[in-house]
Coordinates of C-alpha atoms in Angstrom, one line a residue:
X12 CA 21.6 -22.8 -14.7
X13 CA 23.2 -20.0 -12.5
X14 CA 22.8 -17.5 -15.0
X15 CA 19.4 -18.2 -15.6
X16 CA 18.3 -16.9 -12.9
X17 CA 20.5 -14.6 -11.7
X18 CA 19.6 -12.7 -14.8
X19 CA 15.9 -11.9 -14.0
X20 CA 16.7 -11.5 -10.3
X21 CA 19.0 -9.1 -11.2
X22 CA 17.2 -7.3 -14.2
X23 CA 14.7 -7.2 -11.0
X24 CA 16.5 -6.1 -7.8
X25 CA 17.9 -2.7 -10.5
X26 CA 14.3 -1.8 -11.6
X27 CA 13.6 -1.9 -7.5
X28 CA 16.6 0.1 -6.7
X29 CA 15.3 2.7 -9.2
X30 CA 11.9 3.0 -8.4
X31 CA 13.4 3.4 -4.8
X32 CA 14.9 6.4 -5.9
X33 CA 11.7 7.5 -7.9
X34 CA 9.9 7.5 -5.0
X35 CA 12.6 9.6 -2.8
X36 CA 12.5 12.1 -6.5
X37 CA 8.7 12.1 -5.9
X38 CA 8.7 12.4 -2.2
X39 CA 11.4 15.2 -2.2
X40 CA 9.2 16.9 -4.9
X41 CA 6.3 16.9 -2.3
X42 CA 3.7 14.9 -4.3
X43 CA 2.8 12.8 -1.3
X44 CA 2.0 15.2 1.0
X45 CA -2.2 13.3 1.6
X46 CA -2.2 12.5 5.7
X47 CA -2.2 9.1 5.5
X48 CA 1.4 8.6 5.3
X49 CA 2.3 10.5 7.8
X50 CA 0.0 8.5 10.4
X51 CA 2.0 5.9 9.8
X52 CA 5.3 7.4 10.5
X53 CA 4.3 8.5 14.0
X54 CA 2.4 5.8 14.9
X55 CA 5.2 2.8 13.9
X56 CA 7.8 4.8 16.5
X57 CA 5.5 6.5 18.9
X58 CA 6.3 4.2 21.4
X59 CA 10.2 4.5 21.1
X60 CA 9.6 8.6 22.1
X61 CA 7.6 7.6 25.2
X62 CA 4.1 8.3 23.8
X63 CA 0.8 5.4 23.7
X64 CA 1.7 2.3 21.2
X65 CA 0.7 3.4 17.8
X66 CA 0.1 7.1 18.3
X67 CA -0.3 9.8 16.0
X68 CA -1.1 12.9 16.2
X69 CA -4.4 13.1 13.7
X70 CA -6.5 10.5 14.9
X71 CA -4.8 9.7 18.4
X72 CA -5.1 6.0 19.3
X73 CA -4.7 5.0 15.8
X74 CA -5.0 1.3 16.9
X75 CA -8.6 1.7 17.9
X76 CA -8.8 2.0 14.1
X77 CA -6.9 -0.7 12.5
X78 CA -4.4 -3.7 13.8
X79 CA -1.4 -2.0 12.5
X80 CA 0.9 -3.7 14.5
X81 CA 3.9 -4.9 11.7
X82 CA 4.3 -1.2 11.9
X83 CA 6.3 -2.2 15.5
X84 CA 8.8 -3.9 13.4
X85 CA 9.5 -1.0 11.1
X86 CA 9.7 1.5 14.0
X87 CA 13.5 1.5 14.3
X88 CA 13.7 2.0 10.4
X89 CA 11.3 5.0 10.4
X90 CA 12.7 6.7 13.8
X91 CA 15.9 6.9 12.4
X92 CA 15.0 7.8 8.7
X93 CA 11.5 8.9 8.4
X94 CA 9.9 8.9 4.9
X95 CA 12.9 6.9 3.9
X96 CA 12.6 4.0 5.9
X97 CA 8.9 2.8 4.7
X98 CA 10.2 3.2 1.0
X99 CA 13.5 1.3 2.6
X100 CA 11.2 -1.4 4.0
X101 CA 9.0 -1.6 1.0
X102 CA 12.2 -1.8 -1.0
X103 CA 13.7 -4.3 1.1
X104 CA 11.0 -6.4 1.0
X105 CA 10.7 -6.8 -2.4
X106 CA 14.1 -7.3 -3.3
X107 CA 13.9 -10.4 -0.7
X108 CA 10.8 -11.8 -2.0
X109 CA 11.2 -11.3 -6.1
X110 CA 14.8 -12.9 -5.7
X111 CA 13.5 -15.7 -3.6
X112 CA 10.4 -16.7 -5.9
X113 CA 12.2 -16.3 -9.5
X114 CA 15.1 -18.2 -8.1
X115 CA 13.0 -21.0 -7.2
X116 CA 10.5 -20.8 -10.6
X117 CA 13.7 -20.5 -12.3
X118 CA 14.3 -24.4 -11.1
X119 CA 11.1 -25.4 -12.8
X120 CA 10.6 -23.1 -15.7
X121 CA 12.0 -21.6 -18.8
X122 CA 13.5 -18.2 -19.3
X123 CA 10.6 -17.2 -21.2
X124 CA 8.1 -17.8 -18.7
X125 CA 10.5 -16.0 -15.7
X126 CA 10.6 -12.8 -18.2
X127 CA 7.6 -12.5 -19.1
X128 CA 6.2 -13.3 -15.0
X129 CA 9.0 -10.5 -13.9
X130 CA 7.6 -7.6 -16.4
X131 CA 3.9 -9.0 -16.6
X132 CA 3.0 -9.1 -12.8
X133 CA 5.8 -8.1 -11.1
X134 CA 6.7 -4.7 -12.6
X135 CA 4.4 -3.7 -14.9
X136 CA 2.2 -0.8 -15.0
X137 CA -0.4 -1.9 -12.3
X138 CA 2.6 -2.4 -10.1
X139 CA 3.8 0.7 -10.9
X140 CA 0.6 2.7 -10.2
X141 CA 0.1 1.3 -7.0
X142 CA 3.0 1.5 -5.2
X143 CA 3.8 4.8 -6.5
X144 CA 0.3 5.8 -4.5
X145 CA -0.4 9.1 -5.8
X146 CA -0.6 11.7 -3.6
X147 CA 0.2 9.8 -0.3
X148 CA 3.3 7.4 -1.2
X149 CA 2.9 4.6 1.3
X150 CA 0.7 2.7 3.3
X151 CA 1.6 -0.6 5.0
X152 CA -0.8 -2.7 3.2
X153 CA 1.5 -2.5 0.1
X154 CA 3.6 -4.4 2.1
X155 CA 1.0 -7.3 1.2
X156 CA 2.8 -7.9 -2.4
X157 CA 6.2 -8.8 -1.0
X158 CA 5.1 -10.6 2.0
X159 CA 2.6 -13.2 -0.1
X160 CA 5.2 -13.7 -2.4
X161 CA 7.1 -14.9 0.2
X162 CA 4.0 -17.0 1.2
X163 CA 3.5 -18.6 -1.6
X164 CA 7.6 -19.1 -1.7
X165 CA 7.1 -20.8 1.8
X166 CA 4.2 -23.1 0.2
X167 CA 6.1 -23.8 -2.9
X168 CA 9.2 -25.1 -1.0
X169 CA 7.8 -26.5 2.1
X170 CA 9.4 -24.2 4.2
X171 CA 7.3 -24.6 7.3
X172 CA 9.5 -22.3 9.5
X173 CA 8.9 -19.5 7.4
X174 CA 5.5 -20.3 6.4
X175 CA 4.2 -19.1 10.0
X176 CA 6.7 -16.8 10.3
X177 CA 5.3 -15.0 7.4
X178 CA 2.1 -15.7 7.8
X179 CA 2.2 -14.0 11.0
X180 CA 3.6 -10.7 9.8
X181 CA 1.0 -11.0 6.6
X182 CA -1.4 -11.2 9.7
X183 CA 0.2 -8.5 11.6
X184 CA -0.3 -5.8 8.8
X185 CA -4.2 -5.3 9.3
X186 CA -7.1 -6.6 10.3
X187 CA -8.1 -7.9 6.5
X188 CA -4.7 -9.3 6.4
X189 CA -5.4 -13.4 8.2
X190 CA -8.4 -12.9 5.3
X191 CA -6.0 -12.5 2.6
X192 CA -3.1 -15.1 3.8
X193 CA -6.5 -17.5 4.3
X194 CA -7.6 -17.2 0.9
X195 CA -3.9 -17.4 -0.8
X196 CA -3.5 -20.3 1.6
X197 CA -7.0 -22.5 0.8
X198 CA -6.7 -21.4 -3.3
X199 CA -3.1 -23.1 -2.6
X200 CA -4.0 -26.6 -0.9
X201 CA -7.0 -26.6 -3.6
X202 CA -4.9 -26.4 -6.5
X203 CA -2.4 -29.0 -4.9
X204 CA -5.1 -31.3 -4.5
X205 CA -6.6 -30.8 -7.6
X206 CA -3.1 -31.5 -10.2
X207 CA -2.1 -34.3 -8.1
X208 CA -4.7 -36.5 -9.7
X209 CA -6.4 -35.3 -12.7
X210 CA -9.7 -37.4 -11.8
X211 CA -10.3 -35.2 -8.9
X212 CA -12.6 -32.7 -8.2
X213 CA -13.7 -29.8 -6.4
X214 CA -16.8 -32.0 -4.8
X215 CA -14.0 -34.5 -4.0
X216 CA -11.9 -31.2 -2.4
X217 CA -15.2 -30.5 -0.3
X218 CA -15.1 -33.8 1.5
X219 CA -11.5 -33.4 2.9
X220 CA -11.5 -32.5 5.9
X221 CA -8.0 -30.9 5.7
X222 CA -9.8 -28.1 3.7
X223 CA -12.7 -27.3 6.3
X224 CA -10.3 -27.2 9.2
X225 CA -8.0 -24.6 7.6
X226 CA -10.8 -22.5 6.4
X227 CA -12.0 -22.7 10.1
X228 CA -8.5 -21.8 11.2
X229 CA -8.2 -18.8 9.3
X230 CA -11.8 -17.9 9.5
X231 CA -11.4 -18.1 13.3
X232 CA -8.1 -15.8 13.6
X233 CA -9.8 -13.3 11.1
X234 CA -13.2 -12.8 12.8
X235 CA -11.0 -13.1 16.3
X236 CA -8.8 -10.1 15.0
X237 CA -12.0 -8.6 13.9
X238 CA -13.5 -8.9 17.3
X239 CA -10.4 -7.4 19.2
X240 CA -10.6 -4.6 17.1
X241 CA -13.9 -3.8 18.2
X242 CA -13.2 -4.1 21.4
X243 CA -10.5 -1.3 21.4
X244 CA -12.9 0.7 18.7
X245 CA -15.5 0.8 21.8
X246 CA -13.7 0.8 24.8
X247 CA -12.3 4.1 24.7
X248 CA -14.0 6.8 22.1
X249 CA -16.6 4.4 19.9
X250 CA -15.8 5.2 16.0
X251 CA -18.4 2.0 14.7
X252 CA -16.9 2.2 11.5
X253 CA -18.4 -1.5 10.3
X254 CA -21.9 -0.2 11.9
X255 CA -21.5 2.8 9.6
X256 CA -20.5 0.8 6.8
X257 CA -23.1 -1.9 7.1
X258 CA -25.6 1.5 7.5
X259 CA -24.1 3.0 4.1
X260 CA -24.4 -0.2 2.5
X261 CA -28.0 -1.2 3.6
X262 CA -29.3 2.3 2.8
X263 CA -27.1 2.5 0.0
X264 CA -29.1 -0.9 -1.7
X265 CA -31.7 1.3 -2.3
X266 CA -30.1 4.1 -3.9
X267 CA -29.3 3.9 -7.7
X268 CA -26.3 5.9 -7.2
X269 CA -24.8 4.0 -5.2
X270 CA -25.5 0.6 -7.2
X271 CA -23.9 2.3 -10.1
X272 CA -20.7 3.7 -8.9
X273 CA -19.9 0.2 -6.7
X274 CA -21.0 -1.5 -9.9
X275 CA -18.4 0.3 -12.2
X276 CA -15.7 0.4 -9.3
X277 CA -16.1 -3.7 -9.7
X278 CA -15.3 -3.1 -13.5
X279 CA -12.7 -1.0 -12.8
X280 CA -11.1 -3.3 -10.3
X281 CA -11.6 -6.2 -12.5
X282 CA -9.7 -4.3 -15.5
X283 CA -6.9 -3.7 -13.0
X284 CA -6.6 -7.8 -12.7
X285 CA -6.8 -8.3 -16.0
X286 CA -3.4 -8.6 -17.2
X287 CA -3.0 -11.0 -14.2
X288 CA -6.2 -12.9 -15.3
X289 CA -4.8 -13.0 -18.9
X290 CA -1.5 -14.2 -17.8
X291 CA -3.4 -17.1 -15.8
X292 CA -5.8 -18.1 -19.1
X293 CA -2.4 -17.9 -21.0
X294 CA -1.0 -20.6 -18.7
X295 CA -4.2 -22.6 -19.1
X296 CA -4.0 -22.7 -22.9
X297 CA -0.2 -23.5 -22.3
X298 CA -1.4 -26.9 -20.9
X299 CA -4.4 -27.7 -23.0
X300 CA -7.0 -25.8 -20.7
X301 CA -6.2 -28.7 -18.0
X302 CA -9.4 -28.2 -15.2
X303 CA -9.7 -24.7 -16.5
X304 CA -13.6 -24.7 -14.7
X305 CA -12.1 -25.5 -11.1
X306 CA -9.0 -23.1 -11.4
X307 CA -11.1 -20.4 -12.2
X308 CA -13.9 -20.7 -9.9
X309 CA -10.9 -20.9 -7.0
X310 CA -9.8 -18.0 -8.5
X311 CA -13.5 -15.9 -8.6
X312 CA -14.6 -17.6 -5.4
X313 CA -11.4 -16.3 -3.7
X314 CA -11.4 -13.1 -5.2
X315 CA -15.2 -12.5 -4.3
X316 CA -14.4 -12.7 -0.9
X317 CA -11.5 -10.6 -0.8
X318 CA -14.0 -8.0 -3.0
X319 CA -16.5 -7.9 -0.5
X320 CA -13.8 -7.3 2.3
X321 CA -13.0 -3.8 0.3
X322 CA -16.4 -3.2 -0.2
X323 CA -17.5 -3.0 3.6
X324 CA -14.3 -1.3 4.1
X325 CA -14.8 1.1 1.1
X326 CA -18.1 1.7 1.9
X327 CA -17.0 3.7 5.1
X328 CA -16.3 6.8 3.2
X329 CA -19.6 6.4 1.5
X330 CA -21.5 10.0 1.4
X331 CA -18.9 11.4 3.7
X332 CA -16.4 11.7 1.5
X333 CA -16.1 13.9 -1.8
X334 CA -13.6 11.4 -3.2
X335 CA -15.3 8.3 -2.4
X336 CA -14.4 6.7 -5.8
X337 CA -10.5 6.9 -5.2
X338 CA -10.7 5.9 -1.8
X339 CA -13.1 2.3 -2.2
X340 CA -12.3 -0.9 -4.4
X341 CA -9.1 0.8 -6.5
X342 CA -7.7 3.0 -3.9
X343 CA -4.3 1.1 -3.8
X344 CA -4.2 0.0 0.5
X345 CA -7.9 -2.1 -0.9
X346 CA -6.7 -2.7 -4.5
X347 CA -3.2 -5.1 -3.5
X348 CA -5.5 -7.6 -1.8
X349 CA -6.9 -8.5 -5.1
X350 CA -3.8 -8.1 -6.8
X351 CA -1.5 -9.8 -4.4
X352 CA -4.1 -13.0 -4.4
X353 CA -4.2 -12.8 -8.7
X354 CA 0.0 -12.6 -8.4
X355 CA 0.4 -15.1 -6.1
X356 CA -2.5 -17.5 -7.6
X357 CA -0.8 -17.4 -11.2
X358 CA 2.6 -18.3 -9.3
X359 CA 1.2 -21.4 -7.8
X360 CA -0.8 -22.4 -10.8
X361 CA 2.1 -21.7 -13.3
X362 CA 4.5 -23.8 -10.7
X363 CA 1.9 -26.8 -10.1
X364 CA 0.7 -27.4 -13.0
X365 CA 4.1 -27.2 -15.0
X366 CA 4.0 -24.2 -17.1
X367 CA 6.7 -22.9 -18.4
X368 CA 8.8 -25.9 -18.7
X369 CA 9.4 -26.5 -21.8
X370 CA 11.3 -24.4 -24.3
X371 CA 9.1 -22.8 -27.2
X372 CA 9.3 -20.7 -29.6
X373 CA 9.7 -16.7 -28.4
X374 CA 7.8 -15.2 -30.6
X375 CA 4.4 -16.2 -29.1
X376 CA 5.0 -15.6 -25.4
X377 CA 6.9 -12.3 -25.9
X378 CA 4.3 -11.5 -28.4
X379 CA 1.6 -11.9 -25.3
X380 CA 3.7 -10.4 -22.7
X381 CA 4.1 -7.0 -24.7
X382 CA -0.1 -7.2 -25.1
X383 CA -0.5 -7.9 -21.1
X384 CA 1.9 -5.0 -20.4
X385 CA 0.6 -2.5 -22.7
X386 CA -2.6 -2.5 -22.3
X387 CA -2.0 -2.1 -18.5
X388 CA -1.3 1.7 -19.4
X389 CA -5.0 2.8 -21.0
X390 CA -6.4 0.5 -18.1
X391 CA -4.7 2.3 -15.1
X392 CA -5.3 5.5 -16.9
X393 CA -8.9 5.0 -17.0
X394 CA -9.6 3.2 -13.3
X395 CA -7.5 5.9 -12.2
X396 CA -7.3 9.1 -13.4
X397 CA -5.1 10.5 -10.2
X398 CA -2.2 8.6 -11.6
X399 CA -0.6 10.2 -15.1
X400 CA 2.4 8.6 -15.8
X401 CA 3.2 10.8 -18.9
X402 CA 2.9 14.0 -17.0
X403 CA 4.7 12.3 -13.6
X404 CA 7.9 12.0 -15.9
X405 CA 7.4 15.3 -17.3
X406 CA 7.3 17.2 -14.2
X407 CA 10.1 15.1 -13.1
X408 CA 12.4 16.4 -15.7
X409 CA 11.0 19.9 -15.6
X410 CA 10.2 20.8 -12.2
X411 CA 11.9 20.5 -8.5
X412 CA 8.7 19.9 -7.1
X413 CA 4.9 19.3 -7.7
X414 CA 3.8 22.4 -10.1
X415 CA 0.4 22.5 -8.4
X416 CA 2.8 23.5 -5.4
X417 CA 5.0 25.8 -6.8
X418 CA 3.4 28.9 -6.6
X419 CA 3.4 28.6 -2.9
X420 CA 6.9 27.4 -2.8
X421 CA 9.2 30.9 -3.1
X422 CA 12.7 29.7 -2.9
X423 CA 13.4 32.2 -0.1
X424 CA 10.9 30.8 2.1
X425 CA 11.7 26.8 1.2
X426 CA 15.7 27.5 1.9
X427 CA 14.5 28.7 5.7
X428 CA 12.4 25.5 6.0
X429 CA 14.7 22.9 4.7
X430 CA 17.3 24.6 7.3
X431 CA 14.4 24.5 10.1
X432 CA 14.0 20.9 9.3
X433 CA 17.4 19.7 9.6
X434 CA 18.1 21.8 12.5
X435 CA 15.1 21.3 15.2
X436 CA 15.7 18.6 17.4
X437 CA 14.9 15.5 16.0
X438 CA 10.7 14.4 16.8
X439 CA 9.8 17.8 17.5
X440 CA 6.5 18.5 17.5
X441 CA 5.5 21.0 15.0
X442 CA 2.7 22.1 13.0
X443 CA 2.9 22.7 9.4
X444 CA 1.1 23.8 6.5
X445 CA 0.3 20.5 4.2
X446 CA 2.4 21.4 1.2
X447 CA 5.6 21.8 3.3
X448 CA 4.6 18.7 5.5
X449 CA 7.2 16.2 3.6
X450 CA 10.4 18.6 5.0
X451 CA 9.4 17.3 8.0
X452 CA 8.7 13.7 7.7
X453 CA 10.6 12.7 10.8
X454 CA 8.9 15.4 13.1
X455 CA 5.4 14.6 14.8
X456 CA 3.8 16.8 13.0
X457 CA -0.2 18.0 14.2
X458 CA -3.1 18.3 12.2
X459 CA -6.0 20.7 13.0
X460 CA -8.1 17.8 14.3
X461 CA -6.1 18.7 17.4
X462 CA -5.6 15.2 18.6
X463 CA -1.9 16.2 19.5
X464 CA 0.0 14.5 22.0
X465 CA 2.5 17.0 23.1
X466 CA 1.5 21.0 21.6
X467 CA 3.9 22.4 19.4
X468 CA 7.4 24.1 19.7
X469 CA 7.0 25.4 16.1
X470 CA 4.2 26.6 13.5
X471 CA 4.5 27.5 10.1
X472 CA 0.9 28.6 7.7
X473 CA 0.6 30.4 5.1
X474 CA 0.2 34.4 5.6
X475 CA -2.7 34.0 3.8
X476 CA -4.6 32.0 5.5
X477 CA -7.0 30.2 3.5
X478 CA -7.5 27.3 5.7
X479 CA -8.1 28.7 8.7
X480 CA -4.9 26.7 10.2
X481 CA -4.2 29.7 12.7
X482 CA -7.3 29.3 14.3
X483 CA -6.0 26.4 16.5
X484 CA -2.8 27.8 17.3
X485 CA -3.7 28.5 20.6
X486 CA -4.9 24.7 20.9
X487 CA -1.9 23.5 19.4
X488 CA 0.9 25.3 20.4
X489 CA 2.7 25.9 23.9
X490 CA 2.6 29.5 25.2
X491 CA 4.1 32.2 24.8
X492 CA 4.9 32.2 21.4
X493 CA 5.5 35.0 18.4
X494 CA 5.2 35.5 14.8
X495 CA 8.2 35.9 12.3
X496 CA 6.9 37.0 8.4
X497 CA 8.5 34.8 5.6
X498 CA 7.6 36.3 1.6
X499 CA 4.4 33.6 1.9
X500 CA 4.7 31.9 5.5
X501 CA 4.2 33.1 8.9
X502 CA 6.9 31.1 11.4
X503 CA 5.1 30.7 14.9
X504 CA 7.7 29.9 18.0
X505 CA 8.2 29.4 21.4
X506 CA 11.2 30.9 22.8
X507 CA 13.1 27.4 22.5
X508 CA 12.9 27.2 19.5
X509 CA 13.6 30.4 18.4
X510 CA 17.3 30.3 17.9
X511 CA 16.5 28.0 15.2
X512 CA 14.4 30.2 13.5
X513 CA 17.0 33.4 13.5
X514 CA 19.4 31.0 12.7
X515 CA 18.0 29.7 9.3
X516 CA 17.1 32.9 8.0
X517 CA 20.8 34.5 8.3
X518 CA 21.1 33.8 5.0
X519 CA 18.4 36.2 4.2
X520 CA 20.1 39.1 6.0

């Protein structure tokens, strides 16, 4: 019994502890060098450098935006390691929550159905994609895998300590996050209710009235959270962003074009799911298709909700944004809602109903578990295109960092930067070109929307100039201040700072 499941959990916590190190390969390569990141990182320890709770320097109040507030716990984490302590939490996390769940199905299953759960939904492909996030890395919603499996870990043991306990963090997250732990938590109850007596059904469910009052309780804490975000959205600098997305949406109804990209984003989405949705119908035909018409209308009923949740939020970026197809239904902070409900609904169904108990025959499940994982590949491929895993190992093996970069990355000018970035005082303030933002991941570094909190000791752009960045130097950096000509950069610094700058480039002399 003890090695079968310290088997998976292990096989598990290694493939963790290597895509932890793919992601520092990646991040060192500077392939997630996108904004959104960053926000996070200032915002999650702004408050430990003396500055506003959840500041950063691109948007300013970033909690007028979102209720980010689990970010508070990971503060310490990211002030002392940057980049590294997100991918440590997110790491962390999932080691805690995939040893936890397969230790307990492991108690009620086989070791064919643990196996083919570990590299069907909890490492395949899909998982893969997302949490690599191309082009940004991390956001804390991909915290929502880990956490609900712990959920669903809390409901499946009766652990009623840690059932708030986590459901508050899962809360804490965002403001769509008491929509998703509501949903994983009524889908639950349902399907309890449901298997405990097989004359039951979902008109039966209807009439209890432990159902209504914890959809009201959840409904209430989501629409509260919803509320309070408002509040903060208008009692400073109004951003409407649900007015706007309500606007896009209404005027949007009308506009074929519209219709048909949300309409193939909703296929795209629901190929993403379906491995998970295979992996629940396989479980169904596993017990005879036992109430296979309520199971799945829990599942679509849930999922529709959570779908229309992206969709406002998605629709945001409707008409204002060049990439609005990579940023609405798949982009992967939306996408995990889905997924982490379809992961976490196949757990409880699976564990309920029985699944997986008995011993069988190999052939069949492994037979179905290499279908569900390969066709995951062609599907993330094809939903999205920004993620390529054949050329992501390729440049891994043949390039230090992103060859879309590299032109713009002499190794002259990147050995004074890496020496800058170890040197300046730690949470400087600088202001750096984007492909050279990821050296300094544990600086506050400003963006040209000049919502800086404190200006800048040090600068560093392109001679070039393409993008206009040294436009705002003289809104973004203290006075006086002078240039020093790298091969391709221009280093702009106060006289502080300067003995940093001659400093790194003695090398060069």
């Amino acid at each position: 019994m003890r090695l079968k499941w310290m088997a998976p959990v292990v096989v598990s916590s290694l493939f963790l502890l290597l895509f932890f190190c793919f992601k520092v390969i990646r991040f060192q390569g500077l392939y997630y060098t996108f904004n959104d990141m960053y926000i996070f990182l200032q915002e999650s320890c702004s408050w430990m450098d003396g500055r506003p709770l959840l500041y950063e320097n691109i948007w300013g109040y970033d909690d007028r935006i979102h209720n980010n507030y689990a970010m508070l716990l990971w503060g310490p984490l990211i002030h002392l390691g940057g980049a590294y302590g997100a991918f440590a939490v997110q790491t962390g996390l999932s080691l805690l929550s995939y040893g936890l769940i397969l230790h307990h199905l492991s108690r009620r299953m086989s070791n064919w159905a643990l196996w083919l759960i570990l590299l069907v939904l909890l490492t395949g492909p899909v998982w893969f994609w997302f949490n690599d996030h191309p082009g940004i890395g991390w956001h804390p919603e991909l915290t929502y895998l880990p956490l609900t499996l712990l959920f669903i870990w809390a409901l499946l043991t009766h652990q009623t300590v840690w059932f708030w306990v986590i459901a508050v963090l899962i809360v804490a997250v965002k403001e769509d996050g008491a929509l998703l732990v509501g949903v994983i938590h009524l889908a639950f109850l349902s399907i309890q209710y449901l298997v405990s007596d097989k004359r039951r059904t979902l008109i039966d469910l209807l009439k209890q009235r432990r159902f209504w009052l914890t959809a009201a309780g959840w409904a209430v804490l989501f629409i509260a959270g919803m509320a309070f975000l408002s509040y903060k959205n208008h009692s400073a600098e109004p951003e409407p962003r649900l007015q706007q997305a309500i606007n896009a949406i209404e005027t949007g109804l009308h506009d074929r074009v519209f219709i048909r990209k949300n309409l193939k984003l909703v296929f795209q989405t629901f190929l993403l799911l379906l491995p998970s949705i295979g992996f629940l119908l396989y479980g169904l035909y596993r017990v005879g298709w036992r109430q296979v018409g309520s199971v799945l209308l829990i599942y679509a009923v849930a999922q529709s909700a959570l779908l229309l949740s992206n969709w406002v939020q998605g629709a945001t970026y409707y008409g204002t944004n060049a990439l609005f197809d990579m940023v609405s239904l798949t982009w992967p902070p939306r996408f995990v809602l889905v997924y982490a409900f379809s992961v976490t609904y196949c757990l409880a169904i699976w564990s309920l109903l029985g699944i997986g108990e008995q011993p069988v025959s190999v052939w069949k499940p492994a037979l179905i578990g290499l279908v569900l994982v390969c066709i995951q590949l062609p599907i993330v491929q094809y939903a999205r295109p920004d993620f390529q895993l054949i050329s992501i190992v390729r440049n891994l093996v043949r390039h230090r960092f992103d060859p879309f970069k590299e032109p713009m990355l002499p190794a002259s000018d990147v050995a004074v930067v890496e020496t800058l970035a170890r040197a300046i005082p730690a949470h400087s303030n600088v202001f750096i070109f984007d492909f050279l933002i990821p050296f300094f991941h544990k600086h506050y570094n400003i963006w040209p929307t000049e919502n800086q909190w404190e200006d800048a000791d040090l600068a560093i752009i392109p001679t070039n100039d393409v993008h206009k960045l040294g436009e705002h130097l003289p809104r973004v950096m203290k006075h006086p201040y002078q240039s020093i000509r790298l091969s391709t950069y221009t280093i702009f610094v106060t006289p502080a700072y300067e003995p940093y700058v001659k400093a790194a480039m003695q090398p060069l002399k």
